[in-house]
């Protein structure tokens, strides 16, 4: 083995979610070498989840035919408020018992490699910004639409996380004060109007009310294992009911985009997450049109609204970017 | 006359509004020495307005027993999109014909003093940040409630104006998609729900519908010269109708505040403008309470929501701050 090959020149990104852990190994150029996936099993408690993260990192490293000593750093995104400086997860609502967890310290002990922790949406925004947009725009906002809706802000070329590390909670922007109830306790949040959870609820309520949809042909009356991709299939086969619900969600995302343009006036807005990945062709047109309708005159000049091509890998790519930046 | 007294050590701030021009002379310490006021008379055209700004500056300087050569710089806030670098007013919807007006160049020619141009709400936010908060918070958002509603963002200690200088258009954040029509053409913007214009419209509509209010005793049935201060008087004398309309407006401002906390997570939110100046005691409590109800858990930790004490002078103070900063 040559000396060069044992140099720590690789980076691992980890996306810690409520249901799964995704890890990926990247070259310095951000070229992806391998990924590994494990279920989170958050109900087992905090310690077991941290062990699973370490295992997932090791799996990805092994999959790339590398060893941990060749990894310069690990960047991990956690679903909640994170104190980057100390590497502590302050609070993660979808992970049982995650309150003030020193994730950086615990993982460094297990892996023997420098670990850096960020909020998951911040990390995904960073991944899109650096790997996809080559850090060119001065200001970028990432909107990630999945089970929930989150966001990440890049201002003046840097991640912006605010006073207590909670900036970018775009999903809880109220758009309709008298709208449907949100998981956060308020009404009419973007997440309650346009997340996968909201869209699925609207579809199920519609079916109960007697709406006809191809989804019941595809999946049975209970829609057991409904996924965003099924909505795409139904729409492409002419399902007007699903088409309308998805278009309504896109319209709300467009209004939220306009609000963000009015408040922050970024150069680029990037849409990502599972729902956008599955339904970009169906949603982006409506989002762009609505955003232009609702933004102030002049504020949309030169502003781009695009769908990310990184899909599910935005987070792990951002983790590698973070690790590369911090170990430079 | 000593040499020191003829040194250019004073700063002038100008707040250019749709109806009036306010100018103020400040010491280096930001102590106010004098102010002057002129009506804008925007209908006379762009050139006459620029001459009136110059005259207003000269009036304020003369009022302070100073001469223009003792002024190091003039900072002016214009009601619209401004390109700070070139000192151009890109577009000002409330000033007739103001599109791509090189205000810096034109005023420097008339005054012979360096001139710096910013958006009016950005400038007011800067004035509050430096003069009132002593530049202590890292991130601050100013919300100014008057005829319309505007905002200014201070992020990482600096004014943030976005990609095309339009950041901070907080008044056109949509809060109620199916809400009342806004001057901008959309529905349910904060400005259409909680500005002085919106509140006055609601009061007039209520009176038409037969609501009883002390305002008609105070001002006659037409409410000819209704001002924000009249609302305060009516509420303090027990007017339930006015109280409810003002409380509703405060609630919408509170929801907008929560949206901003969720998106940007600033350290301080400062409320200002004529409506807040007149009705702070009536509104701030509701705003703070509502903002706490609607903000995500954790994101309000340590965040302050306060009313500015600068009132109508926030803009001119910010102009002096700007001029001082740029001529340092």
XYZ file of C-alpha atoms in Angstrom:
656
model
C 0.000 0.000 0.000
C 1.414 3.402 -0.938
C 1.679 6.132 1.689
C -0.748 8.346 -0.200
C -3.560 5.853 0.122
C -3.451 5.882 3.917
C -3.593 9.684 4.146
C -6.811 10.953 5.732
C -8.240 12.501 2.593
C -11.841 11.288 2.578
C -14.935 12.781 4.187
C -18.069 11.167 5.523
C -21.471 12.860 5.560
C -24.269 11.501 7.746
C -27.944 12.357 7.563
C -29.616 11.377 10.825
C -33.375 11.147 10.343
C -36.302 10.072 12.482
C -36.583 6.757 10.630
C -33.251 6.197 8.887
C -29.558 6.988 9.065
C -27.788 7.594 5.742
C -23.983 7.831 5.544
C -21.826 8.531 2.497
C -18.099 8.616 1.784
C -16.803 11.417 -0.442
C -13.513 12.364 -2.025
C -12.090 15.837 -1.483
C -13.681 16.741 -4.836
C -17.060 15.756 -3.304
C -17.317 12.793 -5.663
C -19.402 10.126 -3.918
C -17.701 6.767 -3.343
C -20.255 4.816 -1.344
C -23.316 5.074 0.863
C -24.773 2.978 3.664
C -28.175 3.022 5.308
C -29.530 1.821 8.665
C -32.885 2.310 10.339
C -32.638 4.765 13.263
C -34.626 2.801 15.856
C -34.958 5.902 17.987
C -37.242 4.074 20.427
C -34.212 2.094 21.680
C -32.844 5.272 23.263
C -30.072 7.778 22.670
C -26.985 5.584 23.219
C -28.078 2.828 20.792
C -28.813 5.437 18.108
C -25.326 6.920 18.503
C -23.876 3.402 18.154
C -25.956 2.879 14.997
C -24.648 6.149 13.545
C -21.078 4.946 14.200
C -21.907 1.590 12.597
C -23.452 3.251 9.555
C -20.303 5.381 9.118
C -18.135 2.261 9.362
C -20.361 0.426 6.858
C -20.044 3.250 4.325
C -16.268 3.454 4.818
C -15.922 -0.301 4.432
C -18.166 -0.249 1.349
C -15.689 2.179 -0.242
C -12.806 -0.212 0.582
C -11.355 2.321 2.977
C -10.486 2.391 6.670
C -11.528 4.970 9.284
C -7.963 6.300 9.525
C -8.348 7.491 5.931
C -11.298 9.680 6.946
C -10.358 13.288 7.759
C -13.712 14.186 9.243
C -17.379 13.306 9.640
C -20.151 15.893 9.166
C -23.532 14.931 10.553
C -26.932 16.571 10.221
C -29.442 16.108 13.027
C -33.171 16.821 12.792
C -33.484 19.639 15.308
C -31.751 22.565 16.976
C -28.001 22.063 17.086
C -25.222 24.055 18.733
C -22.531 23.755 16.096
C -19.710 25.096 18.288
C -20.095 22.386 20.935
C -21.561 19.739 18.613
C -24.576 19.331 20.873
C -28.063 18.398 19.696
C -30.145 20.798 21.785
C -33.488 19.268 20.883
C -34.699 16.868 18.176
C -38.482 16.422 18.297
C -38.517 13.216 16.172
C -35.802 11.395 18.135
C -36.857 9.998 21.488
C -35.028 11.564 24.415
C -32.724 13.766 22.338
C -32.252 16.825 24.509
C -28.784 18.336 25.053
C -26.973 15.322 23.611
C -23.202 15.854 23.095
C -23.227 14.004 19.756
C -19.841 15.288 18.558
C -18.069 14.133 21.714
C -19.807 10.739 21.798
C -19.146 9.957 18.134
C -15.538 11.134 18.232
C -14.971 8.730 21.098
C -16.446 5.852 19.092
C -14.856 6.685 15.726
C -11.577 8.384 16.632
C -12.200 10.902 13.853
C -13.184 14.616 14.108
C -16.981 14.998 14.017
C -19.011 18.143 13.226
C -22.733 18.471 13.878
C -25.248 20.751 12.159
C -29.001 20.947 11.727
C -30.042 18.530 8.951
C -31.684 21.136 6.710
C -28.782 23.546 7.167
C -26.473 20.726 6.128
C -28.561 19.842 3.072
C -28.602 23.526 2.074
C -24.821 23.609 2.435
C -24.501 20.495 0.285
C -26.630 21.962 -2.488
C -24.847 25.304 -2.247
C -21.309 23.978 -2.502
C -21.657 20.781 -4.563
C -24.474 21.792 -6.897
C -24.245 25.598 -7.163
C -20.425 25.684 -6.744
C -20.835 28.385 -4.050
C -21.621 30.931 -6.752
C -24.764 32.719 -5.478
C -24.197 35.142 -2.626
C -27.466 34.277 -0.889
C -29.398 30.999 -1.217
C -32.387 29.487 0.550
C -33.021 25.748 0.550
C -36.583 24.490 1.066
C -36.821 20.764 1.757
C -40.233 19.163 1.428
C -40.676 15.678 2.871
C -42.533 14.285 5.893
C -42.136 17.811 7.249
C -40.794 20.970 5.642
C -37.475 22.493 6.648
C -35.107 25.070 5.298
C -31.553 26.312 5.357
C -30.212 29.804 4.745
C -26.911 30.658 3.085
C -26.321 34.403 3.493
C -23.182 36.130 2.253
C -21.844 32.708 1.287
C -22.132 31.315 4.828
C -24.648 29.135 6.628
C -26.840 31.390 8.747
C -28.247 29.753 11.856
C -29.404 32.734 13.908
C -29.203 33.618 17.573
C -30.023 30.225 19.120
C -29.325 27.992 16.104
C -32.937 27.666 15.009
C -33.008 29.840 11.857
C -34.539 28.252 8.756
C -37.685 26.790 10.359
C -39.528 27.589 7.154
C -42.117 24.846 7.645
C -43.641 26.696 10.560
C -44.199 29.941 8.708
C -47.919 30.658 9.104
C -49.576 31.242 5.725
C -53.209 30.771 6.641
C -54.046 31.820 10.193
C -57.329 29.946 10.055
C -55.834 26.955 8.200
C -55.445 23.295 9.199
C -53.828 22.323 12.478
C -50.067 21.694 12.421
C -48.067 19.212 14.497
C -46.466 22.205 16.261
C -49.815 23.193 17.771
C -50.495 26.220 15.554
C -52.723 26.486 12.509
C -51.950 27.094 8.863
C -48.174 26.516 8.947
C -46.631 25.720 5.553
C -45.912 22.202 6.835
C -49.604 21.647 7.617
C -50.504 22.745 4.095
C -47.868 21.255 1.815
C -45.718 18.534 3.430
C -46.062 14.886 2.394
C -47.969 14.318 5.640
C -50.432 17.118 4.767
C -50.870 15.965 1.170
C -51.465 12.345 2.214
C -54.000 13.476 4.838
C -55.880 15.511 2.239
C -55.935 12.531 -0.130
C -57.200 10.167 2.546
C -59.861 12.660 3.661
C -60.944 13.076 0.028
C -61.298 9.333 -0.488
C -63.406 9.146 2.686
C -65.608 11.858 1.186
C -66.104 9.747 -1.931
C -63.482 11.254 -4.274
C -62.393 8.893 -7.061
C -58.656 8.312 -7.486
C -56.399 5.865 -9.281
C -54.446 5.515 -6.026
C -57.020 3.071 -4.661
C -56.579 0.945 -7.817
C -52.811 1.033 -7.350
C -52.645 0.465 -3.591
C -56.036 -0.709 -2.355
C -58.597 1.238 -0.357
C -56.359 1.776 2.679
C -53.497 3.221 0.569
C -51.247 1.199 2.921
C -47.787 1.999 1.632
C -48.513 5.304 -0.113
C -45.394 7.126 -1.377
C -44.777 10.411 -3.187
C -43.912 8.436 -6.330
C -47.435 6.961 -6.377
C -48.839 10.486 -6.631
C -46.653 11.072 -9.687
C -47.896 7.851 -11.301
C -51.526 8.750 -10.612
C -51.136 12.293 -11.986
C -49.402 11.035 -15.146
C -52.287 8.656 -15.732
C -54.746 11.561 -15.535
C -55.860 11.532 -11.893
C -57.494 14.984 -11.542
C -58.093 14.629 -7.805
C -54.454 13.952 -6.943
C -53.361 16.553 -9.473
C -55.399 19.247 -7.729
C -54.137 18.376 -4.239
C -50.509 18.386 -5.412
C -51.068 21.674 -7.280
C -52.571 23.241 -4.143
C -49.518 22.163 -2.126
C -47.247 23.614 -4.812
C -49.186 26.880 -4.636
C -48.615 27.139 -0.882
C -44.919 26.413 -1.383
C -44.929 29.172 -4.009
C -46.483 31.642 -1.556
C -43.933 30.681 1.095
C -41.202 31.178 -1.501
C -42.543 34.681 -2.231
C -42.602 35.470 1.496
C -38.955 34.419 1.721
C -38.075 36.500 -1.338
C -39.855 39.506 0.190
C -38.121 39.077 3.547
C -34.626 37.912 2.569
C -34.328 38.522 -1.200
C -31.956 35.631 -1.936
C -30.356 35.050 -5.319
C -31.398 31.405 -5.601
C -34.131 29.333 -3.988
C -33.488 25.606 -4.210
C -36.251 23.094 -3.622
C -35.374 19.614 -2.448
C -36.540 16.705 -0.310
C -38.460 13.549 -1.167
C -41.666 15.224 -2.344
C -39.831 17.528 -4.742
C -37.625 14.664 -5.929
C -40.706 12.620 -6.826
C -42.889 15.445 -8.135
C -40.548 18.162 -9.469
C -42.103 18.128 -12.946
C -45.586 18.420 -11.474
C -44.790 21.088 -8.848
C -41.975 23.418 -9.912
C -43.988 25.232 -12.606
C -46.765 26.091 -10.145
C -44.265 27.073 -7.442
C -42.386 29.460 -9.754
C -45.559 31.031 -11.142
C -47.118 31.525 -7.705
C -43.891 32.941 -6.261
C -43.783 35.521 -9.059
C -47.438 36.412 -8.427
C -46.871 36.990 -4.707
C -43.410 38.569 -4.607
C -43.034 42.360 -4.551
C -42.272 44.007 -7.895
C -38.532 44.095 -8.436
C -37.662 41.570 -5.745
C -37.754 38.597 -8.146
C -35.425 40.256 -10.645
C -32.767 37.719 -11.508
C -33.862 35.381 -8.703
C -33.755 31.699 -9.656
C -36.076 29.017 -8.290
C -34.784 25.531 -9.074
C -35.123 21.913 -7.990
C -32.005 20.316 -6.537
C -30.558 17.377 -8.427
C -28.972 15.913 -5.282
C -32.242 14.430 -4.014
C -31.814 12.320 -0.912
C -28.047 12.835 -1.048
C -28.148 16.586 -0.328
C -27.698 15.957 3.393
C -24.742 13.562 3.216
C -23.085 15.765 0.591
C -23.487 18.729 2.946
C -21.959 16.647 5.726
C -18.881 16.043 3.582
C -18.714 19.768 2.745
C -18.892 20.598 6.443
C -16.191 18.070 7.372
C -13.956 19.279 4.534
C -14.402 22.916 5.569
C -13.721 22.250 9.236
C -10.632 20.084 8.766
C -9.002 22.288 6.174
C -14.090 81.219 15.361
C -11.765 78.401 16.376
C -10.528 75.930 13.789
C -12.298 73.043 15.536
C -15.719 74.569 15.059
C -15.371 74.692 11.277
C -14.253 71.050 11.061
C -16.746 68.809 9.261
C -17.811 66.842 12.309
C -21.589 66.789 12.053
C -23.896 64.372 10.254
C -27.285 64.884 8.679
C -29.926 62.174 8.422
C -32.861 62.562 6.036
C -36.061 60.526 5.986
C -37.730 60.944 2.600
C -41.374 59.915 2.815
C -44.342 59.992 0.459
C -45.846 62.997 2.252
C -43.007 64.621 4.208
C -39.246 65.078 4.300
C -37.604 65.056 7.742
C -33.961 66.093 8.209
C -31.899 66.110 11.400
C -28.412 67.250 12.371
C -26.425 65.023 14.717
C -23.117 65.189 16.546
C -20.598 62.370 16.157
C -22.028 60.968 19.414
C -25.444 60.798 17.621
C -26.809 63.483 19.912
C -29.547 65.320 17.987
C -28.998 69.073 17.506
C -31.907 70.096 15.292
C -34.559 68.867 12.902
C -36.432 70.385 9.956
C -39.506 69.240 8.078
C -40.951 69.969 4.620
C -43.835 68.427 2.719
C -42.587 66.216 -0.124
C -44.916 67.446 -2.894
C -44.067 64.419 -4.987
C -46.673 65.429 -7.609
C -44.380 68.293 -8.678
C -41.928 65.769 -10.130
C -38.543 64.307 -9.290
C -36.322 67.404 -9.661
C -38.415 69.628 -7.356
C -38.438 66.876 -4.690
C -34.639 66.636 -4.821
C -34.450 70.445 -4.424
C -36.800 70.203 -1.427
C -34.592 67.527 0.168
C -31.583 69.847 -0.252
C -33.566 72.730 1.232
C -34.689 70.613 4.177
C -31.053 69.641 4.876
C -30.030 73.305 4.735
C -32.892 74.286 7.061
C -31.840 71.686 9.646
C -28.183 72.753 9.417
C -29.124 76.417 9.778
C -31.433 75.599 12.691
C -28.408 74.090 14.493
C -26.428 77.315 13.842
C -24.062 75.426 11.574
C -22.955 75.673 7.941
C -22.920 72.910 5.306
C -19.120 72.837 5.315
C -19.307 71.566 8.898
C -21.300 68.532 7.716
C -19.178 65.449 7.005
C -21.932 63.525 5.275
C -25.647 63.140 4.646
C -27.445 59.787 4.966
C -30.850 59.581 3.344
C -33.532 56.923 3.462
C -35.851 56.562 0.474
C -39.145 54.647 0.465
C -38.356 51.927 -2.048
C -35.635 49.755 -3.547
C -32.255 51.449 -3.398
C -28.874 50.514 -4.823
C -26.617 51.641 -2.016
C -23.363 51.353 -3.994
C -24.455 53.807 -6.701
C -26.861 55.798 -4.519
C -29.682 55.204 -6.985
C -33.352 54.913 -6.070
C -34.379 51.990 -8.266
C -38.104 52.338 -7.620
C -40.203 54.167 -5.018
C -43.913 53.339 -5.416
C -45.141 56.311 -3.336
C -43.051 58.966 -5.129
C -44.270 59.983 -8.572
C -41.839 59.154 -11.347
C -39.102 57.798 -9.085
C -37.499 55.075 -11.182
C -33.700 54.782 -11.465
C -33.076 58.211 -9.929
C -29.383 58.954 -9.140
C -30.239 60.651 -5.837
C -26.703 60.536 -4.398
C -25.211 62.258 -7.434
C -27.962 64.882 -7.695
C -27.844 65.803 -3.988
C -24.045 65.868 -3.818
C -24.112 68.376 -6.669
C -26.588 70.577 -4.811
C -25.045 70.286 -1.329
C -21.337 69.779 -1.973
C -21.290 67.146 0.780
C -20.973 63.322 0.500
C -24.417 61.715 0.336
C -25.357 58.063 1.021
C -28.704 56.543 0.114
C -30.442 53.546 1.693
C -33.937 52.110 1.876
C -35.910 54.018 4.552
C -36.743 50.993 6.705
C -33.185 49.687 6.480
C -32.007 53.085 7.629
C -34.479 53.205 10.516
C -33.363 49.713 11.560
C -29.741 50.865 11.472
C -30.618 53.918 13.591
C -32.332 51.786 16.235
C -29.539 49.206 16.156
C -26.653 51.643 16.639
C -28.179 54.525 18.623
C -30.658 52.620 20.772
C -29.214 49.102 21.108
C -25.553 50.264 20.945
C -24.863 47.606 18.271
C -24.961 44.918 20.956
C -27.247 42.204 19.470
C -25.719 40.157 16.696
C -28.973 39.884 14.721
C -31.882 42.352 14.882
C -35.065 42.808 12.891
C -36.897 46.138 12.808
C -40.636 46.162 12.032
C -42.035 49.608 11.287
C -45.797 49.991 11.356
C -47.248 53.152 9.831
C -49.277 53.905 6.692
C -47.651 50.720 5.407
C -45.442 48.145 7.124
C -41.748 47.812 6.368
C -38.756 46.143 7.907
C -35.010 46.147 8.113
C -32.633 43.284 8.876
C -29.353 43.536 10.767
C -27.546 40.206 10.451
C -24.110 39.597 11.932
C -24.032 43.260 12.933
C -24.521 44.522 9.365
C -27.481 45.767 7.360
C -28.661 42.935 5.125
C -30.307 44.061 1.912
C -30.294 40.896 -0.179
C -29.567 40.157 -3.815
C -31.335 43.122 -5.456
C -31.607 45.416 -2.420
C -35.211 44.516 -1.578
C -34.788 42.407 1.581
C -36.948 43.373 4.550
C -40.292 43.731 2.719
C -41.984 42.326 5.779
C -45.279 44.080 5.080
C -45.912 41.859 2.096
C -45.501 38.589 3.935
C -48.742 36.688 3.287
C -50.356 35.563 6.555
C -53.877 34.817 5.396
C -54.060 33.595 1.800
C -57.785 34.289 1.675
C -57.478 37.572 3.599
C -58.248 41.184 2.594
C -56.808 42.678 -0.580
C -53.474 44.509 -0.270
C -52.263 47.536 -2.215
C -49.664 45.266 -3.823
C -52.377 43.257 -5.567
C -52.202 40.138 -3.380
C -54.412 39.111 -0.499
C -53.725 38.744 3.202
C -50.355 40.529 3.387
C -49.394 41.741 6.873
C -49.786 45.323 5.603
C -53.389 44.640 4.553
C -54.122 43.259 8.032
C -52.271 45.501 10.468
C -51.044 48.807 8.976
C -52.626 52.125 9.944
C -54.393 52.073 6.573
C -55.848 48.613 7.289
C -56.896 49.505 10.842
C -58.569 52.759 9.721
C -60.416 50.903 6.947
C -61.697 48.323 9.431
C -62.879 51.084 11.763
C -64.674 52.940 8.966
C -66.290 49.733 7.712
C -67.434 48.928 11.265
C -69.019 52.363 11.711
C -70.863 51.876 8.409
C -72.161 48.586 9.789
C -73.520 50.383 12.835
C -70.707 49.792 15.370
C -70.638 52.360 18.177
C -67.327 54.083 18.865
C -66.098 57.120 20.797
C -64.175 58.126 17.678
C -67.309 59.624 16.117
C -67.810 61.726 19.278
C -64.184 62.872 19.056
C -63.978 63.515 15.321
C -67.475 63.543 13.825
C -69.118 60.893 11.694
C -66.631 61.146 8.821
C -63.584 60.680 11.131
C -61.988 63.398 8.933
C -58.540 63.733 10.458
C -58.262 60.345 12.173
C -54.811 59.641 13.658
C -53.277 56.723 15.555
C -53.319 58.830 18.727
C -57.117 59.063 18.516
C -57.305 55.283 18.716
C -55.252 55.382 21.915
C -57.596 58.013 23.398
C -60.682 55.974 22.480
C -59.244 52.742 23.919
C -58.237 54.454 27.170
C -61.762 55.767 27.516
C -63.122 52.223 27.207
C -63.938 51.911 23.485
C -64.316 48.129 23.059
C -64.750 48.304 19.288
C -61.467 50.149 18.667
C -59.760 48.016 21.300
C -60.698 44.822 19.443
C -59.541 46.103 16.037
C -56.190 47.266 17.455
C -55.771 43.962 19.329
C -56.460 42.029 16.096
C -53.804 44.074 14.286
C -51.366 43.421 17.141
C -52.105 39.693 16.875
C -51.225 39.679 13.171
C -48.016 41.572 13.919
C -47.298 38.927 16.570
C -47.787 36.111 14.050
C -45.516 37.898 11.569
C -42.963 38.286 14.354
C -43.134 34.528 15.029
C -42.667 33.807 11.309
C -39.561 35.998 11.336
C -38.259 34.286 14.469
C -38.843 30.879 12.864
C -37.108 31.902 9.629
C -34.277 34.143 10.839
C -34.066 33.616 14.623
C -32.818 37.114 15.483
C -31.731 38.166 18.958
C -33.936 41.262 19.119
C -37.075 42.329 17.293
C -37.706 46.060 17.513
C -41.097 47.533 16.703
C -41.340 51.126 15.547
C -43.241 53.504 13.310
C -46.149 55.859 14.001
C -48.700 53.188 14.969
C -46.370 51.596 17.515
C -45.319 55.012 18.832
C -48.969 55.927 19.488
C -50.185 52.515 20.672
C -47.176 50.704 22.176
C -48.866 50.181 25.552
C -51.963 48.777 23.838
C -50.158 46.542 21.317
C -46.799 45.257 22.598
C -48.287 42.861 25.158
C -50.463 41.164 22.525
C -47.597 41.090 20.008
C -45.206 39.425 22.470
C -47.773 36.901 23.663
C -48.846 35.947 20.133
C -45.239 35.686 18.934
C -44.481 33.255 21.758
C -47.592 31.215 20.888
C -46.620 30.901 17.226
C -42.820 30.556 17.384
C -41.220 27.095 17.402
C -40.182 25.752 20.817
C -36.672 26.924 21.613
C -36.509 29.603 18.950
C -37.736 32.360 21.303
C -35.167 31.532 23.982
C -33.531 34.795 24.984
C -35.158 36.662 22.088
C -36.329 40.169 23.001
C -39.314 41.939 21.447
C -39.293 45.641 22.269
C -40.733 48.964 21.119
C -38.220 51.507 19.865
C -37.954 54.750 21.812
C -36.728 56.685 18.785
C -40.201 57.041 17.273
C -40.290 59.199 14.171
C -36.578 59.968 14.574
C -35.387 56.388 13.898
C -34.922 57.177 10.201
C -32.924 60.406 10.563
C -30.835 58.838 13.321
C -30.068 55.945 10.977
C -29.125 58.443 8.282
C -26.580 60.000 10.630
C -25.252 56.521 11.528
C -24.893 55.724 7.831
C -23.113 59.009 7.060
C -20.804 58.571 10.061
C -19.963 55.004 9.042
C -19.275 55.897 5.427
C -17.119 58.977 6.092
C -15.062 57.422 8.854
